[in-house]
Amino acid sequence: MDSGLITIFLPIALAIVMAGMGLELTLKDFARVSKHPKAVLIALFCQLILLVGIAFLICKILALPPLLAVGLMLLAASPGGTTANLFSYLYKGDIALNITLTAINAIIAAVFLPFIVNFSILHFMNEGQQVGLQFTKVLQVFLIILVPVCIGMFIRHYAPHVAEKLNRPVRIFAVVFLLIIIIGAIIKERSNLIDYLGQIGLATALFCAISLMVGYFVPRMLGISSYQARACAFEIGIHNSTLAMTIALTIMASTTIAMPAAVYSIFMYIFATIFGILITKFAPQDAVKTV
């Protein structure tokens, strides 16, 4: 990808995508935590602790090359996206819980993601390979995630009719944008693509499948209804690969670090669809839809 395109277009495009997320959020979504605190806390524990730990183990067990290991950890630390809401709607999950988790994750990720990435760099990479997130880059991550979301929420609050008109175009733009950066990353690394698929294909497939299963079965084991566990599964199992790739390509200036998120994006929709069909068939909803 052209360096000008990466440094100018990608951050602007991602800001539009994150603002689109904000268009679907209101302050009530944050306040809703008090209604379902158990489901929210369990989902956050799964996403922030369990999945990051699982990604770390996958990196170690499969002995991933340093840059690809950092890329998988970056993906693991990335929050869920609005796509999770769509899957939750299709497979009869608690969409209100999805929206609540999306809202909270957007805030937490601004601080949590740089911390996990820097830890990964220190652990997996040699001193001569440092591509860390220094304070200015951490600030960039914070601004990329939080400011556009707040702008989207501001529009939703003060001009709801405008938010409604923008919602569909921004969703379409988000899909197109994701395809562009996946194709761009693949084209740039086409000579290494087969090697990358061999090195990271199994890791991302495992991470995707485990994310969905952890997201559903851990809440169920802890007494959360099937209705809300479905929402947790898609929120936890569908990571914001667009965010991960943009951070890798712009702030970290590494196509290799972006590859796990690019490969994951291919598995994500397939696995989420299969998982949704399976839980619909074999895990019927509870009669009561609240915790």
Coordinates of C-alpha atoms in Angstrom, one line a residue:
M1 CA 0.0 0.0 0.0
D2 CA 1.2 3.5 -0.7
S3 CA 2.6 5.2 2.4
G4 CA 0.4 8.3 1.9
L5 CA -2.7 6.2 1.6
I6 CA -1.8 4.4 4.8
T7 CA -0.9 7.5 6.9
I8 CA -3.8 9.6 5.7
F9 CA -6.7 7.5 4.3
L10 CA -6.7 4.6 6.8
P11 CA -6.9 6.7 10.0
I12 CA -9.7 8.9 8.5
A13 CA -11.6 5.9 7.2
L14 CA -11.3 4.1 10.6
A15 CA -12.5 7.3 12.3
I16 CA -15.6 7.1 10.1
V17 CA -16.1 3.4 11.0
M18 CA -15.7 4.1 14.8
A19 CA -18.0 7.1 14.5
G20 CA -20.5 4.7 12.9
M21 CA -20.3 2.6 16.1
G22 CA -21.0 5.8 18.1
L23 CA -24.1 6.4 16.0
E24 CA -25.6 3.3 17.5
L25 CA -24.8 4.2 21.1
T26 CA -26.4 6.4 23.7
L27 CA -25.7 7.1 27.4
K28 CA -28.5 4.7 28.3
D29 CA -26.3 1.9 26.9
F30 CA -23.7 2.6 29.6
A31 CA -26.4 2.9 32.3
R32 CA -27.8 -0.5 31.3
V33 CA -24.9 -2.2 33.1
S34 CA -26.8 -1.8 36.4
K35 CA -29.6 -3.9 35.0
H36 CA -27.4 -6.9 34.0
P37 CA -24.1 -6.5 35.9
K38 CA -23.4 -10.2 36.1
A39 CA -23.6 -10.8 32.4
V40 CA -21.5 -7.7 31.6
L41 CA -18.8 -8.5 34.2
I42 CA -18.6 -12.2 33.0
A43 CA -18.4 -11.1 29.3
L44 CA -15.7 -8.5 30.1
F45 CA -13.7 -11.1 32.1
C46 CA -13.8 -13.5 29.2
Q47 CA -12.8 -10.9 26.6
L48 CA -10.1 -9.0 28.6
I49 CA -8.6 -11.8 30.6
L50 CA -9.4 -15.3 29.3
L51 CA -9.1 -14.6 25.5
V52 CA -5.9 -12.6 25.9
G53 CA -4.5 -15.5 27.9
I54 CA -5.7 -18.0 25.3
A55 CA -4.1 -15.9 22.5
F56 CA -0.8 -15.8 24.4
L57 CA -0.9 -19.6 24.8
I58 CA -1.6 -20.1 21.1
C59 CA 1.4 -17.9 20.3
K60 CA 3.6 -20.0 22.6
I61 CA 2.4 -23.4 21.7
L62 CA 2.5 -22.8 17.9
A63 CA 5.8 -20.9 18.3
L64 CA 4.6 -18.0 16.1
P65 CA 7.2 -15.7 14.6
P66 CA 7.5 -12.5 16.8
L67 CA 5.6 -10.1 14.5
L68 CA 2.8 -12.5 13.9
A69 CA 2.5 -13.2 17.7
V70 CA 2.3 -9.4 18.3
G71 CA -0.4 -9.3 15.6
L72 CA -2.5 -12.0 17.2
M73 CA -2.2 -10.3 20.6
L74 CA -3.2 -7.0 19.0
L75 CA -6.3 -8.8 17.6
A76 CA -7.1 -10.4 20.9
A77 CA -7.0 -7.0 22.7
S78 CA -9.2 -5.4 20.1
P79 CA -12.8 -4.9 21.2
G80 CA -15.9 -6.3 19.6
G81 CA -17.6 -4.4 16.8
T82 CA -21.1 -3.6 15.6
T83 CA -21.0 -6.8 13.4
A84 CA -21.6 -8.7 16.7
N85 CA -25.0 -6.9 17.0
L86 CA -26.0 -8.2 13.6
F87 CA -25.1 -11.8 14.4
S88 CA -26.9 -11.5 17.8
Y89 CA -30.0 -10.3 16.0
L90 CA -29.8 -13.1 13.4
Y91 CA -29.4 -15.8 16.1
K92 CA -31.7 -14.4 18.7
G93 CA -29.3 -13.0 21.3
D94 CA -29.8 -10.1 23.7
I95 CA -29.0 -7.1 21.3
A96 CA -29.3 -4.6 24.2
L97 CA -26.6 -6.5 26.0
N98 CA -24.4 -6.5 22.8
I99 CA -24.8 -2.7 22.5
T100 CA -23.9 -2.2 26.2
L101 CA -20.8 -4.4 25.8
T102 CA -19.8 -2.5 22.6
A103 CA -20.1 0.8 24.5
I104 CA -18.0 -0.3 27.4
N105 CA -15.4 -2.1 25.3
A106 CA -14.9 1.1 23.2
I107 CA -13.8 2.9 26.4
I108 CA -11.7 0.1 27.9
A109 CA -9.9 -0.7 24.6
A110 CA -8.5 2.8 24.4
V111 CA -6.3 2.0 27.5
F112 CA -6.2 -1.8 27.5
L113 CA -5.1 -2.3 23.8
P114 CA -1.8 -0.3 24.0
F115 CA -0.9 -2.0 27.3
I116 CA -1.4 -5.5 25.8
V117 CA 0.5 -4.6 22.6
N118 CA 3.5 -3.2 24.5
F119 CA 3.6 -6.3 26.7
S120 CA 3.5 -8.5 23.6
I121 CA 6.4 -6.5 22.0
L122 CA 8.5 -6.8 25.1
H123 CA 7.9 -10.5 25.4
F124 CA 8.0 -11.7 21.8
M125 CA 10.5 -9.4 20.1
N126 CA 14.2 -8.8 20.3
E127 CA 15.4 -5.4 21.3
G128 CA 16.5 -4.6 17.7
Q129 CA 13.0 -5.2 16.4
Q130 CA 11.1 -2.8 18.6
V131 CA 8.0 -1.3 17.0
G132 CA 6.4 -0.3 20.3
L133 CA 3.6 2.0 21.2
Q134 CA 5.3 5.0 22.8
F135 CA 3.3 7.6 24.6
T136 CA 2.5 9.6 21.4
K137 CA 1.4 6.4 19.7
V138 CA -0.7 5.3 22.7
L139 CA -2.4 8.7 22.5
Q140 CA -3.1 8.1 18.8
V141 CA -4.7 4.8 19.6
F142 CA -6.8 6.5 22.3
L143 CA -7.9 9.2 19.8
I144 CA -8.6 6.8 17.0
I145 CA -10.9 4.7 19.2
L146 CA -12.6 7.2 21.6
V147 CA -13.0 10.5 19.8
P148 CA -14.9 9.2 16.8
V149 CA -17.2 7.1 19.0
C150 CA -17.9 10.2 21.1
I151 CA -18.7 12.2 17.9
G152 CA -21.0 9.5 16.7
M153 CA -22.8 9.5 20.1
F154 CA -23.0 13.3 20.0
I155 CA -24.8 13.2 16.6
R156 CA -27.1 10.4 17.8
H157 CA -28.1 12.5 20.9
Y158 CA -28.5 15.9 19.3
A159 CA -29.5 14.9 15.7
P160 CA -31.1 11.4 15.8
H161 CA -32.6 11.9 12.4
V162 CA -29.2 12.5 10.9
A163 CA -27.8 9.5 12.8
E164 CA -30.5 7.3 11.2
K165 CA -29.7 8.5 7.7
L166 CA -25.9 8.0 8.3
N167 CA -26.2 4.6 9.9
R168 CA -26.7 2.4 6.7
P169 CA -24.1 4.2 4.5
V170 CA -21.5 4.0 7.3
R171 CA -22.2 0.3 7.8
I172 CA -21.7 -0.3 4.0
F173 CA -18.5 1.8 4.1
A174 CA -17.2 -0.3 7.1
V175 CA -17.5 -3.5 5.1
V176 CA -15.9 -2.0 2.0
F177 CA -13.1 -0.5 4.1
L178 CA -12.4 -3.8 5.7
L179 CA -12.2 -5.5 2.3
I180 CA -9.9 -2.8 1.0
I181 CA -7.4 -3.1 3.8
I182 CA -7.5 -6.9 3.7
I183 CA -6.8 -6.9 -0.1
G184 CA -4.2 -4.2 0.3
A185 CA -2.3 -6.1 3.0
I186 CA -2.5 -9.3 1.0
I187 CA -1.2 -7.6 -2.2
K188 CA 1.7 -6.0 -0.3
E189 CA 2.7 -9.4 1.3
R190 CA 1.7 -11.6 -1.7
S191 CA 5.2 -13.1 -2.0
N192 CA 5.0 -14.2 1.7
L193 CA 1.3 -15.0 1.7
I194 CA 1.6 -18.8 1.6
D195 CA 4.1 -18.8 4.4
Y196 CA 1.9 -16.5 6.5
L197 CA -1.1 -18.7 6.0
G198 CA 0.9 -21.7 7.1
Q199 CA 2.2 -19.8 10.1
I200 CA -0.9 -18.0 11.2
G201 CA -3.9 -19.8 9.6
L202 CA -4.2 -22.5 12.3
A203 CA -3.6 -19.9 15.1
T204 CA -6.3 -17.5 13.9
A205 CA -8.8 -20.4 13.2
L206 CA -8.2 -21.7 16.7
F207 CA -8.5 -18.3 18.2
C208 CA -11.8 -17.6 16.3
A209 CA -13.4 -20.9 17.3
I210 CA -12.3 -20.7 20.9
S211 CA -13.4 -17.1 21.2
L212 CA -17.0 -18.1 20.2
M213 CA -17.1 -21.1 22.5
V214 CA -15.6 -19.2 25.5
G215 CA -18.1 -16.4 24.9
Y216 CA -21.1 -18.8 25.1
F217 CA -20.2 -21.6 27.4
V218 CA -18.4 -19.7 30.2
P219 CA -21.4 -17.4 30.8
R220 CA -23.7 -20.5 30.6
M221 CA -21.7 -22.3 33.2
L222 CA -21.9 -19.2 35.4
G223 CA -25.7 -19.1 35.3
I224 CA -26.3 -16.6 32.4
S225 CA -29.3 -17.4 30.3
S226 CA -28.9 -18.7 26.7
Y227 CA -30.5 -15.5 25.4
Q228 CA -27.7 -13.4 27.0
A229 CA -25.0 -16.0 26.5
R230 CA -25.6 -15.7 22.7
A231 CA -25.0 -12.0 22.9
C232 CA -21.8 -12.6 24.9
A233 CA -20.6 -15.2 22.4
F234 CA -20.8 -12.9 19.4
E235 CA -19.5 -9.8 21.3
I236 CA -16.5 -11.8 22.5
G237 CA -16.1 -14.0 19.4
I238 CA -16.2 -11.2 16.8
H239 CA -13.2 -8.9 17.2
N240 CA -12.8 -5.6 15.5
S241 CA -10.2 -6.7 12.9
T242 CA -10.6 -3.4 11.1
L243 CA -9.2 -1.6 14.1
A244 CA -6.4 -4.1 14.6
M245 CA -5.3 -3.9 11.0
T246 CA -5.4 -0.1 10.9
I247 CA -3.3 0.2 14.0
A248 CA -0.8 -2.3 12.7
L249 CA -0.5 -0.6 9.3
T250 CA -0.5 3.0 10.5
I251 CA 0.7 3.4 14.1
M252 CA 3.0 0.3 14.0
A253 CA 3.9 0.6 10.3
S254 CA 3.9 -3.2 9.9
T255 CA 2.0 -5.2 7.3
T256 CA 3.2 -8.4 9.0
I257 CA 1.5 -7.5 12.3
A258 CA -1.7 -6.8 10.3
M259 CA -1.7 -10.3 8.8
P260 CA -3.3 -12.2 11.7
A261 CA -6.3 -9.8 11.7
A262 CA -6.6 -10.1 7.9
V263 CA -6.6 -13.9 8.0
Y264 CA -9.0 -13.9 11.0
S265 CA -11.5 -11.7 9.1
I266 CA -11.9 -14.5 6.6
F267 CA -12.6 -17.1 9.3
M268 CA -14.7 -14.8 11.5
Y269 CA -17.8 -14.6 9.4
I270 CA -17.7 -18.3 8.4
F271 CA -17.2 -19.5 12.0
A272 CA -19.7 -17.1 13.5
T273 CA -22.4 -18.3 11.0
I274 CA -21.7 -22.0 11.7
F275 CA -21.7 -21.3 15.5
G276 CA -25.0 -19.4 15.3
I277 CA -26.6 -22.2 13.4
L278 CA -25.3 -24.8 15.9
I279 CA -26.5 -23.0 19.0
T280 CA -29.9 -22.3 17.4
K281 CA -30.3 -26.0 16.7
F282 CA -28.8 -27.6 19.8
A283 CA -29.0 -24.9 22.5
P284 CA -32.6 -23.6 22.7
Q285 CA -33.3 -20.4 24.5
D286 CA -34.4 -20.3 28.1
A287 CA -38.0 -19.5 28.9
V288 CA -36.8 -16.5 30.8
K289 CA -34.6 -14.0 28.9
T290 CA -33.1 -12.2 31.8
V291 CA -30.3 -13.0 34.3

